[in-house]
């Protein structure tokens, strides 16, 4: 995916997750304001996370140096250690997903252990006129999966606390 696609994905995810996390049981002005506040809280970290992996275009090897499981682990663990940047990992993870699902090239998910790039056979090139449509479809699938997880498995707000408890014992 290109930069525009990653920002579009992050913006749509921020809006969708803002709605999912507030999930209005009684629609009203208070619920609308709470939803807007959640969208504002999510948008900057998710967009920053969505753009972060492409910093490797300035150094290292693009789609390898910052497009791997180790970087995602560090970003996901950051809030557990330092208590901030809770939503940046969502942007990084969806960046990876878009590069794997939405593009032909893929990413070297296990770099530096291997340089092999992983992708699915139905992606589009980053300059394709269909890139934004693919981004919207992938984002809709991500939101559906996160919404189902939030409603039927565990509230997304408590996921970080649960991970912290499991890791720190």
MMTF fields as JSON, N, C-alpha, C and O atoms, coordinates in Angstrom:
{
  "mmtfVersion": "1.0.0",
  "mmtfProducer": "UNKNOWN",
  "numBonds": 675,
  "numAtoms": 676,
  "numGroups": 169,
  "numChains": 1,
  "numModels": 1,
  "chainsPerModel": [1],
  "groupsPerChain": [169],
  "chainIdList": ["A"],
  "bondAtomList": [4, 2, 8, 6, 12, 10, 16, 14, 20, 18, 24, 22, 28, 26, 32, 30, 36, 34, 40, 38, 44, 42, 48, 46, 52, 50, 56, 54, 60, 58, 64, 62, 68, 66, 72, 70, 76, 74, 80, 78, 84, 82, 88, 86, 92, 90, 96, 94, 100, 98, 104, 102, 108, 106, 112, 110, 116, 114, 120, 118, 124, 122, 128, 126, 132, 130, 136, 134, 140, 138, 144, 142, 148, 146, 152, 150, 156, 154, 160, 158, 164, 162, 168, 166, 172, 170, 176, 174, 180, 178, 184, 182, 188, 186, 192, 190, 196, 194, 200, 198, 204, 202, 208, 206, 212, 210, 216, 214, 220, 218, 224, 222, 228, 226, 232, 230, 236, 234, 240, 238, 244, 242, 248, 246, 252, 250, 256, 254, 260, 258, 264, 262, 268, 266, 272, 270, 276, 274, 280, 278, 284, 282, 288, 286, 292, 290, 296, 294, 300, 298, 304, 302, 308, 306, 312, 310, 316, 314, 320, 318, 324, 322, 328, 326, 332, 330, 336, 334, 340, 338, 344, 342, 348, 346, 352, 350, 356, 354, 360, 358, 364, 362, 368, 366, 372, 370, 376, 374, 380, 378, 384, 382, 388, 386, 392, 390, 396, 394, 400, 398, 404, 402, 408, 406, 412, 410, 416, 414, 420, 418, 424, 422, 428, 426, 432, 430, 436, 434, 440, 438, 444, 442, 448, 446, 452, 450, 456, 454, 460, 458, 464, 462, 468, 466, 472, 470, 476, 474, 480, 478, 484, 482, 488, 486, 492, 490, 496, 494, 500, 498, 504, 502, 508, 506, 512, 510, 516, 514, 520, 518, 524, 522, 528, 526, 532, 530, 536, 534, 540, 538, 544, 542, 548, 546, 552, 550, 556, 554, 560, 558, 564, 562, 568, 566, 572, 570, 576, 574, 580, 578, 584, 582, 588, 586, 592, 590, 596, 594, 600, 598, 604, 602, 608, 606, 612, 610, 616, 614, 620, 618, 624, 622, 628, 626, 632, 630, 636, 634, 640, 638, 644, 642, 648, 646, 652, 650, 656, 654, 660, 658, 664, 662, 668, 666, 672, 670],
  "bondOrderList": [1, 1, 1, 1, 1, 1, 1, 1, 1, 1, 1, 1, 1, 1, 1, 1, 1, 1, 1, 1, 1, 1, 1, 1, 1, 1, 1, 1, 1, 1, 1, 1, 1, 1, 1, 1, 1, 1, 1, 1, 1, 1, 1, 1, 1, 1, 1, 1, 1, 1, 1, 1, 1, 1, 1, 1, 1, 1, 1, 1, 1, 1, 1, 1, 1, 1, 1, 1, 1, 1, 1, 1, 1, 1, 1, 1, 1, 1, 1, 1, 1, 1, 1, 1, 1, 1, 1, 1, 1, 1, 1, 1, 1, 1, 1, 1, 1, 1, 1, 1, 1, 1, 1, 1, 1, 1, 1, 1, 1, 1, 1, 1, 1, 1, 1, 1, 1, 1, 1, 1, 1, 1, 1, 1, 1, 1, 1, 1, 1, 1, 1, 1, 1, 1, 1, 1, 1, 1, 1, 1, 1, 1, 1, 1, 1, 1, 1, 1, 1, 1, 1, 1, 1, 1, 1, 1, 1, 1, 1, 1, 1, 1, 1, 1, 1, 1, 1, 1],
  "groupList": [{"groupName": "UNK", "atomNameList": ["N", "CA", "C", "O"], "elementList": ["N", "C", "C", "O"], "formalChargeList": [0, 0, 0, 0], "bondAtomList": [1, 0, 2, 1, 3, 2], "bondOrderList": [1, 1, 2], "singleLetterCode": "X", "chemCompType": "L-PEPTIDE LINKING"}],
  "groupTypeList": [0, 0, 0, 0, 0, 0, 0, 0, 0, 0, 0, 0, 0, 0, 0, 0, 0, 0, 0, 0, 0, 0, 0, 0, 0, 0, 0, 0, 0, 0, 0, 0, 0, 0, 0, 0, 0, 0, 0, 0, 0, 0, 0, 0, 0, 0, 0, 0, 0, 0, 0, 0, 0, 0, 0, 0, 0, 0, 0, 0, 0, 0, 0, 0, 0, 0, 0, 0, 0, 0, 0, 0, 0, 0, 0, 0, 0, 0, 0, 0, 0, 0, 0, 0, 0, 0, 0, 0, 0, 0, 0, 0, 0, 0, 0, 0, 0, 0, 0, 0, 0, 0, 0, 0, 0, 0, 0, 0, 0, 0, 0, 0, 0, 0, 0, 0, 0, 0, 0, 0, 0, 0, 0, 0, 0, 0, 0, 0, 0, 0, 0, 0, 0, 0, 0, 0, 0, 0, 0, 0, 0, 0, 0, 0, 0, 0, 0, 0, 0, 0, 0, 0, 0, 0, 0, 0, 0, 0, 0, 0, 0, 0, 0, 0, 0, 0, 0, 0, 0],
  "groupIdList": [1, 2, 3, 4, 5, 6, 7, 8, 9, 10, 11, 12, 13, 14, 15, 16, 17, 18, 19, 20, 21, 22, 23, 24, 25, 26, 27, 28, 29, 30, 31, 32, 33, 34, 35, 36, 37, 38, 39, 40, 41, 42, 43, 44, 45, 46, 47, 48, 49, 50, 51, 52, 53, 54, 55, 56, 57, 58, 59, 60, 61, 62, 63, 64, 65, 66, 67, 68, 69, 70, 71, 72, 73, 74, 75, 76, 77, 78, 79, 80, 81, 82, 83, 84, 85, 86, 87, 88, 89, 90, 91, 92, 93, 94, 95, 96, 97, 98, 99, 100, 101, 102, 103, 104, 105, 106, 107, 108, 109, 110, 111, 112, 113, 114, 115, 116, 117, 118, 119, 120, 121, 122, 123, 124, 125, 126, 127, 128, 129, 130, 131, 132, 133, 134, 135, 136, 137, 138, 139, 140, 141, 142, 143, 144, 145, 146, 147, 148, 149, 150, 151, 152, 153, 154, 155, 156, 157, 158, 159, 160, 161, 162, 163, 164, 165, 166, 167, 168, 169],
  "secStructList": [7, 7, 2, 2, 2, 2, 2, 2, 2, 2, 2, 2, 2, 2, 2, 2, 2, 2, 2, 2, 2, 2, 7, 7, 1, 1, 7, 1, 2, 2, 2, 2, 2, 2, 2, 2, 2, 2, 2, 2, 2, 2, 2, 2, 2, 2, 2, 2, 2, 2, 2, 2, 4, 4, 4, 4, 4, 6, 1, 1, 7, 6, 6, 6, 6, 6, 1, 1, 2, 2, 2, 2, 2, 2, 2, 2, 2, 2, 2, 2, 2, 2, 1, 7, 7, 6, 6, 2, 2, 2, 2, 2, 2, 2, 2, 2, 2, 2, 2, 2, 2, 1, 5, 1, 1, 7, 5, 7, 6, 6, 6, 6, 6, 7, 7, 7, 7, 5, 7, 7, 6, 6, 7, 5, 7, 6, 6, 7, 6, 6, 2, 2, 2, 2, 2, 2, 2, 2, 2, 2, 2, 2, 2, 2, 2, 2, 2, 2, 0, 0, 0, 0, 0, 7, 7, 2, 2, 2, 2, 2, 2, 2, 2, 2, 2, 2, 2, 2, 7],
  "xCoordList": [0.825, 0.0, 0.878, 2.044, 0.287, 1.009, 0.642, -0.226, 1.315, 1.105, -0.358, -0.922, -0.958, -2.36, -3.255, -4.17, -2.995, -3.785, -3.636, -4.61, -2.415, -2.201, -2.898, -3.451, -2.875, -3.567, -5.075, -5.777, -5.583, -7.015, -7.45, -8.473, -6.682, -6.976, -6.998, -7.918, -5.983, -5.902, -7.056, -7.618, -7.415, -8.52, -9.841, -10.618, -10.097, -11.331, -11.367, -12.417, -10.214, -10.149, -10.427, -11.136, -9.879, -10.105, -11.585, -12.113, -12.248, -13.683, -14.464, -15.306, -14.182, -14.9, -14.683, -15.632, -13.427, -13.147, -13.737, -14.162, -13.767, -14.414, -15.869, -16.368, -16.548, -17.947, -18.059, -18.9, -17.215, -17.267, -16.995, -17.69, -16.007, -15.643, -16.685, -16.829, -17.408, -18.454, -19.776, -20.587, -19.987, -21.15, -22.402, -22.75, -23.075, -24.196, -25.369, -25.971, -25.671, -26.86, -28.047, -29.179, -27.797, -28.831, -28.314, -27.593, -28.679, -28.186, -28.625, -29.751, -27.714, -28.018, -26.803, -25.781, -26.925, -25.848, -24.624, -23.499, -24.83, -23.695, -22.935, -21.704, -23.666, -23.036, -22.279, -21.178, -22.864, -22.193, -20.902, -19.881, -20.939, -19.729, -18.676, -17.485, -19.105, -18.175, -17.528, -16.339, -18.32, -17.797, -16.778, -15.717, -17.082, -16.133, -14.85, -13.764, -14.961, -13.767, -12.913, -11.686, -13.558, -12.825, -12.139, -10.994, -12.819, -12.212, -10.993, -9.961, -11.101, -9.958, -8.808, -7.644, -9.128, -8.103, -7.375, -6.176, -8.094, -7.522, -6.792, -5.808, -7.253, -6.794, -5.302, -4.646, -4.746, -3.329, -2.418, -1.535, -2.589, -1.708, -1.837, -0.832, -3.053, -3.217, -2.605, -1.954, -2.801, -2.193, -0.665, 0.02, -0.133, 1.328, 1.852, 2.882, 1.153, 1.556, 1.464, 2.293, 0.453, 0.293, 1.407, 1.755, 1.963, 3.043, 4.429, 5.366, 4.567, 5.882, 6.673, 7.854, 6.093, 6.915, 7.596, 8.662, 7.003, 7.607, 8.769, 9.355, 9.103, 10.32, 11.534, 12.574, 11.397, 12.528, 12.839, 13.79, 12.053, 12.423, 13.611, 14.316, 13.831, 14.935, 16.235, 17.322, 16.122, 17.309, 16.94, 15.762, 17.923, 17.674, 17.044, 17.249, 16.282, 15.64, 14.137, 13.564, 13.492, 12.05, 11.317, 11.674, 10.288, 9.464, 10.233, 9.822, 11.348, 12.112, 12.468, 12.031, 13.259, 13.822, 12.76, 12.934, 11.671, 10.623, 9.291, 8.267, 9.294, 8.09, 8.203, 8.119, 8.39, 8.58, 7.977, 7.599, 7.901, 7.294, 8.008, 7.366, 9.31, 10.078, 9.704, 9.551, 9.557, 9.151, 7.735, 7.468, 6.839, 5.47, 5.472, 4.724, 6.298, 6.395, 6.879, 6.348, 7.867, 8.385, 7.309, 7.096, 6.627, 5.578, 4.411, 3.877, 4.009, 2.896, 3.273, 2.415, 4.538, 4.984, 5.251, 5.31, 5.412, 5.745, 4.773, 5.228, 3.447, 2.539, 2.626, 2.36, 2.994, 3.107, 4.267, 4.204, 5.324, 6.514, 6.442, 6.756, 6.029, 6.095, 4.753, 4.715, 3.65, 2.339, 1.777, 0.831, 2.328, 1.76, 1.837, 2.319, 1.365, 1.325, 0.462, 0.797, -0.656, -1.5, -2.051, -2.247, -2.305, -2.977, -2.063, -2.523, -0.794, 0.131, 0.262, 0.362, 0.263, 0.422, -0.679, -0.446, -1.878, -2.972, -2.607, -2.832, -2.043, -1.618, -0.521, -0.55, 0.458, 1.562, 1.02, 1.361, 0.185, -0.36, -1.198, -1.104, -2.012, -2.827, -1.976, -2.317, -0.892, 0.048, 0.586, 0.604, 1.017, 1.531, 0.456, 0.717, -0.746, -1.837, -2.124, -2.307, -2.162, -2.389, -1.276, -1.538, -0.031, 1.087, 1.085, 1.557, 0.561, 0.498, -0.708, -0.582, -1.861, -3.105, -3.343, -3.807, -3.026, -3.405, -2.379, -2.694, -1.155, -0.152, 0.445, 0.337, 1.055, 1.638, 2.968, 3.325, 3.707, 5.054, 5.073, 5.824, 4.265, 4.256, 5.358, 5.951, 5.631, 6.664, 7.499, 7.067, 8.701, 9.588, 9.254, 9.948, 8.195, 7.636, 8.609, 8.504, 9.532, 10.476, 11.895, 12.851, 12.038, 13.341, 13.854, 13.039, 15.066, 16.267, 16.582, 17.615, 15.708, 15.967, 15.925, 16.703, 15.022, 14.925, 14.473, 13.739, 14.914, 14.533, 13.302, 12.857, 12.745, 11.575, 10.406, 10.079, 9.779, 8.631, 7.339, 7.219, 6.389, 5.114, 4.01, 3.929, 3.17, 2.018, 0.961, 1.194, -0.188, -1.243, -1.283, -0.898, -1.733, -1.634, -2.594, -2.525, -3.48, -4.483, -4.323, -5.271, -3.177, -2.954, -2.853, -2.826, -2.796, -2.649, -1.339, -0.788, -0.852, 0.351, -0.005, -1.159, 0.986, 0.722, 0.23, -0.435, 0.537, 0.104, -1.212, -1.66, -1.828, -3.051, -4.212, -4.298, -5.096, -6.29, -7.25, -8.2, -7.012, -7.848, -7.292, -7.909, -6.152, -5.49, -6.392, -6.482, -7.061, -7.924, -9.148, -9.596, -9.691, -10.833, -10.421, -11.163, -9.247, -8.735, -8.546, -8.858, -8.039, -7.846, -9.172, -9.241, -10.209, -11.519, -12.072, -12.639, -11.919, -12.403, -11.639, -12.249, -10.312, -9.505, -9.877, -9.973, -10.086, -10.464, -11.811, -11.972, -12.768, -14.087, -13.96, -14.615, -13.116, -12.893, -12.217, -12.58, -11.232, -10.559, -11.555, -11.559, -12.403, -13.384, -14.39, -14.762, -14.826, -15.753, -15.101, -15.719, -13.848, -13.145, -12.934, -13.161, -12.506, -12.296, -13.616, -13.671, -14.67, -15.985, -16.489, -16.998, -16.349, -16.763, -15.93, -16.467, -14.625, -13.756, -14.197, -14.293, -14.462, -14.862, -16.176, -16.312, -17.125, -18.453, -18.494, -19.104, -17.849, -18.023, -16.859, -17.037, -15.678, -14.522, -14.086, -14.155, -13.642, -13.142, -13.184, -12.791, -13.655, -13.643, -12.222, -11.263, -12.109, -10.791, -10.061, -8.832, -10.804, -10.153, -9.408, -8.384, -9.902, -9.273, -8.203, -7.521, -8.043, -7.061, -5.647, -4.864, -5.303, -3.961, -3.696, -2.603, -4.71, -4.56, -4.382, -3.586, -5.102, -4.986, -3.605, -2.971, -3.146, -1.803, -0.732, 0.22, -0.892, 0.07, 0.102, 1.173, -1.07, -1.142, -0.509, 0.173, -0.734, -0.163, 1.362, 2.078, 1.848, 3.291, 4.05, 5.157, 3.451, 4.154, 3.8, 4.386, 2.834, 2.499, 1.928, 1.61],
  "yCoordList": [-1.176, 0.0, 1.252, 1.223, 2.327, 3.593, 4.392, 3.99, 5.522, 6.353, 6.774, 6.756, 7.15, 7.562, 6.432, 6.671, 5.21, 4.067, 3.793, 3.46, 3.933, 3.7, 4.761, 4.444, 6.017, 7.079, 6.891, 7.074, 6.529, 6.263, 5.134, 5.244, 4.052, 2.92, 3.359, 3.013, 4.121, 4.562, 5.489, 5.378, 6.401, 7.319, 6.562, 6.808, 5.648, 4.864, 3.96, 3.79, 3.379, 2.553, 3.384, 2.933, 4.58, 5.449, 5.756, 5.708, 6.067, 6.359, 5.101, 5.135, 4.004, 2.761, 2.261, 1.864, 2.279, 1.828, 2.784, 2.352, 4.074, 5.032, 4.675, 4.752, 4.285, 3.871, 2.535, 2.386, 1.566, 0.238, 0.329, -0.312, 1.108, 1.17, 1.879, 1.573, 2.817, 3.511, 2.749, 2.744, 2.12, 1.289, 1.784, 1.294, 2.749, 3.402, 2.478, 1.909, 2.35, 1.599, 2.54, 2.141, 3.777, 4.802, 5.995, 6.837, 6.069, 7.173, 8.522, 8.688, 9.463, 10.802, 11.697, 11.287, 12.898, 13.882, 13.431, 13.557, 12.907, 12.45, 11.319, 11.301, 10.39, 9.281, 9.787, 9.318, 10.74, 11.309, 12.007, 11.858, 12.77, 13.457, 12.466, 12.655, 11.419, 10.381, 9.67, 9.351, 9.43, 8.796, 9.699, 9.23, 10.985, 11.937, 12.029, 12.126, 11.999, 12.029, 10.774, 10.861, 9.614, 8.371, 8.399, 7.964, 8.903, 9.015, 9.924, 9.616, 11.036, 11.949, 11.275, 11.461, 10.498, 9.802, 8.744, 8.526, 8.103, 7.033, 7.525, 6.914, 8.606, 8.978, 9.273, 8.738, 10.097, 10.455, 9.243, 9.013, 8.452, 7.292, 6.266, 5.701, 6.021, 5.024, 5.523, 4.752, 6.793, 7.33, 7.318, 6.95, 7.713, 7.668, 6.235, 6.004, 5.294, 3.891, 3.389, 2.589, 3.857, 3.435, 3.971, 3.344, 5.107, 5.702, 5.239, 5.252, 4.832, 4.492, 3.463, 3.7, 2.327, 1.335, 1.864, 1.374, 2.843, 3.358, 4.316, 4.839, 4.549, 5.299, 4.554, 5.16, 3.239, 2.473, 2.79, 2.243, 3.662, 4.115, 5.076, 5.266, 5.682, 6.63, 5.929, 6.48, 4.728, 3.958, 2.481, 2.126, 1.653, 0.212, -0.27, 0.308, -1.333, -1.965, -1.861, -2.378, -1.175, -0.974, -2.312, -3.229, -2.388, -3.582, -4.716, -5.875, -4.367, -5.346, -4.757, -5.271, -3.681, -3.138, -2.845, -3.23, -2.178, -1.848, -2.529, -2.163, -3.498, -4.226, -5.68, -6.593, -5.902, -7.281, -7.498, -6.556, -8.754, -9.171, -8.576, -8.271, -8.411, -7.879, -6.429, -6.047, -5.625, -4.224, -4.163, -3.374, -4.987, -5.013, -5.394, -4.814, -6.357, -6.75, -5.616, -5.412, -4.888, -3.744, -2.676, -2.154, -2.346, -1.32, -1.771, -0.972, -3.04, -3.552, -3.604, -3.403, -3.869, -3.941, -2.595, -2.494, -1.565, -0.236, 0.253, 0.716, 0.164, 0.633, -0.185, 0.333, -1.45, -2.282, -1.838, -1.944, -1.342, -0.923, 0.547, 0.904, 1.406, 2.845, 3.507, 4.672, 2.79, 3.331, 4.337, 5.051, 4.418, 5.326, 4.676, 3.552, 5.385, 4.904, 3.644, 2.748, 3.583, 2.388, 1.992, 0.802, 2.93, 2.59, 2.614, 2.353, 2.918, 2.971, 1.599, 1.504, 0.539, -0.81, -1.155, -1.934, -0.59, -0.858, -0.333, -1.005, 0.873, 1.44, 0.622, 0.389, 0.181, -0.635, -1.975, -2.403, -2.632, -3.937, -3.829, -4.69, -2.784, -2.65, -2.244, -2.577, -1.541, -1.239, -2.555, -2.761, -3.43, -4.732, -5.511, -6.072, -5.537, -6.28, -5.75, -6.533, -4.432, -3.857, -4.219, -4.511, -4.204, -4.547, -6.033, -6.4, -6.875, -8.313, -8.634, -9.332, -8.127, -8.462, -7.572, -8.045, -6.3, -5.346, -5.086, -4.417, -5.588, -5.328, -6.638, -7.674, -6.582, -7.797, -8.159, -9.335, -7.165, -7.423, -8.079, -9.03, -7.594, -8.136, -7.552, -6.528, -8.216, -7.754, -8.939, -10.09, -8.626, -9.646, -9.734, -9.151, -10.46, -10.494, -11.046, -10.695, -11.885, -12.488, -11.953, -12.584, -10.792, -10.157, -9.759, -9.289, -9.898, -10.215, -11.713, -12.094, -12.561, -14.007, -14.517, -15.392, -13.971, -14.326, -13.103, -12.261, -13.009, -11.894, -12.213, -11.382, -13.409, -13.815, -12.877, -12.599, -12.392, -11.505, -12.315, -13.193, -12.004, -12.721, -11.823, -10.645, -12.383, -11.656, -12.667, -13.875, -12.163, -13.01, -12.783, -11.71, -13.754, -13.658, -12.672, -12.488, -12.04, -11.197, -9.705, -8.947, -9.271, -7.856, -7.035, -7.574, -5.722, -4.798, -4.033, -3.991, -3.441, -2.623, -1.336, -0.908, -0.725, 0.484, 1.642, 2.541, 1.643, 2.727, 2.392, 3.169, 1.259, 0.826, 1.769, 2.339, 1.916, 2.736, 2.049, 2.672, 0.775, 0.018, -0.004, -0.592, 0.619, 0.557, 1.079, 0.452, 2.211, 2.753, 1.878, 1.74, 1.287, 0.383, -0.842, -1.286, -1.386, -2.52, -2.103, -2.869, -0.897, -0.388, -0.336, -0.75, 0.161, 0.265, -1.124, -1.321, -2.075, -3.444, -4.079, -4.67, -3.962, -4.518, -3.856, -4.536, -2.552, -1.83, -2.32, -2.504, -2.531, -3.035, -4.408, -4.684, -5.263, -6.586, -6.467, -7.176, -5.572, -5.345, -4.876, -5.377, -3.914, -3.385, -4.452, -4.533, -5.26, -6.342, -7.314, -7.712, -7.693, -8.624, -8.008, -8.673, -6.755, -6.097, -5.903, -6.058, -5.568, -5.414, -6.719, -6.742, -7.811, -9.124, -9.527, -10.05, -9.286, -9.585, -8.785, -9.322, -7.501, -6.602, -7.046, -7.003, -7.464, -7.817, -9.233, -9.461, -10.195, -11.597, -12.242, -13.286, -11.642, -12.266, -11.465, -11.953, -10.244, -9.419, -7.963, -7.646, -7.069, -5.651, -5.195, -5.506, -4.463, -4.031, -3.181, -3.206, -2.429, -1.596, -2.443, -2.009, -3.638, -4.477, -5.396, -6.089, -5.415, -6.294, -5.947, -6.846, -4.662, -4.253, -4.652, -5.106, -4.479, -4.871, -6.362, -6.803, -7.144, -8.591, -9.031, -9.898, -8.432, -8.77, -8.422, -9.178, -7.283, -6.856, -7.85, -8.225, -8.266, -9.209, -10.547, -11.162, -10.998, -12.272, -12.173, -13.101, -11.065, -10.929, -10.639, -11.139, -9.831, -9.431, -10.31, -10.176, -11.217, -12.24, -11.74, -12.526],
  "zCoordList": [0.0, 0.0, 0.0, 0.395, -0.447, -0.441, 0.812, 1.587, 0.994, 2.184, 2.318, 3.411, 1.198, 1.213, 1.723, 2.512, 1.277, 1.721, 3.205, 3.88, 3.717, 5.153, 6.002, 7.055, 5.554, 6.296, 6.209, 7.203, 5.035, 4.875, 5.8, 6.475, 5.835, 6.716, 8.179, 8.92, 8.593, 9.992, 10.355, 11.445, 9.456, 9.74, 9.855, 10.777, 8.928, 8.986, 10.215, 10.835, 10.567, 11.78, 13.028, 13.927, 13.089, 14.249, 14.416, 15.527, 13.322, 13.385, 13.767, 14.665, 13.088, 13.374, 14.786, 15.463, 15.239, 16.609, 17.64, 18.711, 17.33, 18.239, 18.462, 19.585, 17.398, 17.505, 18.243, 19.13, 17.881, 18.505, 20.006, 20.795, 20.411, 21.831, 22.68, 23.864, 22.098, 22.862, 22.729, 23.656, 21.605, 21.304, 22.011, 23.086, 21.413, 22.116, 22.391, 21.48, 23.661, 24.038, 24.12, 23.848, 24.49, 24.499, 23.704, 24.241, 22.431, 21.603, 22.165, 22.634, 22.103, 22.576, 22.415, 21.865, 22.89, 22.769, 23.555, 23.071, 24.762, 25.573, 24.873, 24.872, 24.286, 23.576, 22.354, 22.063, 21.644, 20.466, 20.868, 20.197, 21.961, 22.431, 22.91, 22.659, 23.593, 24.044, 22.848, 22.873, 21.814, 20.597, 19.92, 19.509, 19.796, 19.187, 19.997, 19.425, 21.322, 22.168, 21.952, 21.888, 21.84, 21.609, 20.248, 20.128, 19.226, 17.893, 17.952, 17.356, 18.662, 18.803, 19.548, 19.193, 20.572, 21.352, 20.51, 20.684, 19.616, 18.807, 17.562, 17.146, 16.969, 15.629, 15.522, 14.628, 16.391, 16.263, 16.478, 15.651, 17.553, 17.705, 16.574, 16.141, 16.094, 15.036, 13.732, 13.026, 13.401, 12.175, 12.287, 11.332, 13.434, 13.614, 13.48, 12.846, 14.067, 13.95, 12.521, 12.085, 11.786, 10.398, 9.509, 8.508, 9.858, 9.054, 9.491, 8.692, 10.744, 11.292, 10.488, 10.235, 10.069, 9.369, 8.102, 7.73, 7.444, 6.215, 6.467, 5.519, 7.723, 8.029, 7.469, 7.209, 7.287, 6.755, 5.29, 4.733, 4.663, 3.32, 3.387, 2.396, 4.561, 4.735, 5.14, 4.965, 5.675, 6.068, 6.01, 6.019, 5.952, 5.962, 4.67, 3.603, 4.786, 3.633, 3.791, 4.75, 2.822, 2.889, 2.857, 2.117, 3.679, 3.883, 4.544, 4.494, 5.161, 5.936, 7.303, 8.332, 7.314, 8.549, 9.611, 10.767, 9.248, 10.22, 9.918, 10.494, 9.039, 8.669, 9.13, 8.309, 10.424, 10.88, 12.255, 12.95, 12.621, 13.881, 15.092, 16.097, 15.011, 16.141, 16.434, 17.594, 15.388, 15.558, 16.139, 17.045, 15.622, 16.148, 17.627, 18.413, 18.011, 19.417, 20.307, 21.399, 19.854, 20.627, 20.77, 21.864, 19.67, 19.702, 20.583, 21.353, 20.479, 21.29, 22.764, 23.623, 23.072, 24.456, 25.095, 26.32, 24.293, 24.802, 25.89, 26.935, 25.677, 26.726, 28.008, 29.092, 27.896, 29.089, 29.968, 31.193, 29.338, 30.078, 30.471, 31.606, 29.532, 29.765, 30.039, 30.436, 29.836, 30.173, 29.181, 29.514, 27.975, 26.977, 25.596, 25.449, 24.613, 23.223, 23.069, 22.294, 23.814, 23.827, 22.462, 22.215, 21.579, 20.332, 19.109, 17.998, 19.289, 18.156, 17.499, 16.276, 18.304, 17.755, 16.761, 15.837, 16.93, 15.994, 14.61, 13.604, 14.565, 13.283, 12.629, 11.421, 13.431, 12.896, 12.389, 11.286, 13.181, 12.789, 11.513, 10.638, 11.403, 10.197, 8.995, 7.86, 9.225, 8.139, 7.576, 6.363, 8.461, 8.035, 7.276, 6.212, 7.831, 7.203, 5.798, 4.866, 5.645, 4.318, 3.353, 2.186, 3.824, 2.945, 2.566, 1.49, 3.439, 3.136, 2.256, 1.25, 2.636, 1.943, 0.721, -0.316, 0.846, -0.19, -1.264, -2.248, -1.124, -2.156, -2.655, -1.998, -3.784, -4.364, -3.731, -3.671, -3.259, -2.776, -1.401, -1.189, -0.465, 0.888, 1.753, 1.413, 2.883, 3.823, 4.298, 4.244, 4.761, 5.342, 6.828, 7.661, 7.155, 8.503, 9.548, 10.724, 9.153, 10.101, 9.936, 10.387, 9.293, 9.136, 10.524, 11.318, 10.863, 10.097, 10.019, 9.469, 10.561, 10.486, 9.05, 8.67, 8.266, 6.85, 6.066, 6.583, 4.822, 3.952, 3.122, 2.331, 3.293, 2.513, 2.79, 3.944, 1.719, 1.853, 1.73, 0.876, 2.588, 2.649, 2.108, 2.455, 1.265, 0.746, 0.324, 0.347, -0.057, -0.6, -2.115, -2.581, -2.877, -4.341, -5.005, -6.22, -4.252, -4.899, -4.619, -4.824, -4.167, -3.899, -5.17, -6.277, -4.994, -6.114, -5.932, -4.832, -6.995, -6.872, -6.134, -6.14, -5.501, -4.716, -5.57, -5.055, -6.852, -7.733, -8.458, -9.302, -8.142, -8.811, -8.498, -7.41, -9.475, -9.245, -8.274, -7.799, -7.979, -7.051, -5.626, -4.738, -5.395, -4.081, -2.964, -1.908, -3.174, -2.122, -1.883, -0.744, -2.937, -2.761, -1.951, -1.075, -2.238, -1.462, -0.004, 0.907, 0.216, 1.579, 2.332, 3.489, 1.698, 2.353, 2.677, 3.752, 1.78, 2.021, 3.183, 4.074, 3.179, 4.268, 5.593, 6.615, 5.591, 6.813, 7.332, 8.538, 6.457, 6.871, 7.529, 8.534, 6.96, 7.546, 8.907, 9.846, 9.021, 10.314, 11.36, 12.484, 10.998, 11.954, 12.368, 13.539, 11.426, 11.763, 12.749, 13.736, 12.477, 13.369, 14.751, 15.762, 14.808, 16.102, 16.848, 18.069, 16.121, 16.748, 17.339, 18.46, 16.588, 17.097, 18.312, 19.289, 18.254, 19.391, 20.61, 21.713, 20.406, 21.49, 22.138, 23.361, 21.331, 21.851, 22.415, 23.46, 21.734, 22.095, 22.84, 23.467, 22.784, 23.434, 24.653, 25.781, 24.427, 25.523, 25.088, 23.965, 25.958, 25.591, 25.234, 25.94, 24.143, 23.675, 24.71, 24.773, 25.519, 26.54, 27.564, 28.091, 27.854, 28.876, 28.302, 29.057, 26.986, 26.368, 26.816, 27.123, 26.859, 27.287, 28.738, 29.076, 29.594, 30.996, 31.156, 31.985, 30.383, 30.43, 29.937, 30.54, 28.844, 28.327, 29.352, 29.547, 30.001, 31.005, 32.175, 32.651, 32.626, 33.739, 33.367, 34.186, 32.135, 31.705, 31.583, 31.959, 31.064, 30.859, 32.14, 32.345, 32.998, 34.219, 35.406, 36.48, 35.213, 36.19, 37.44, 38.332]
}
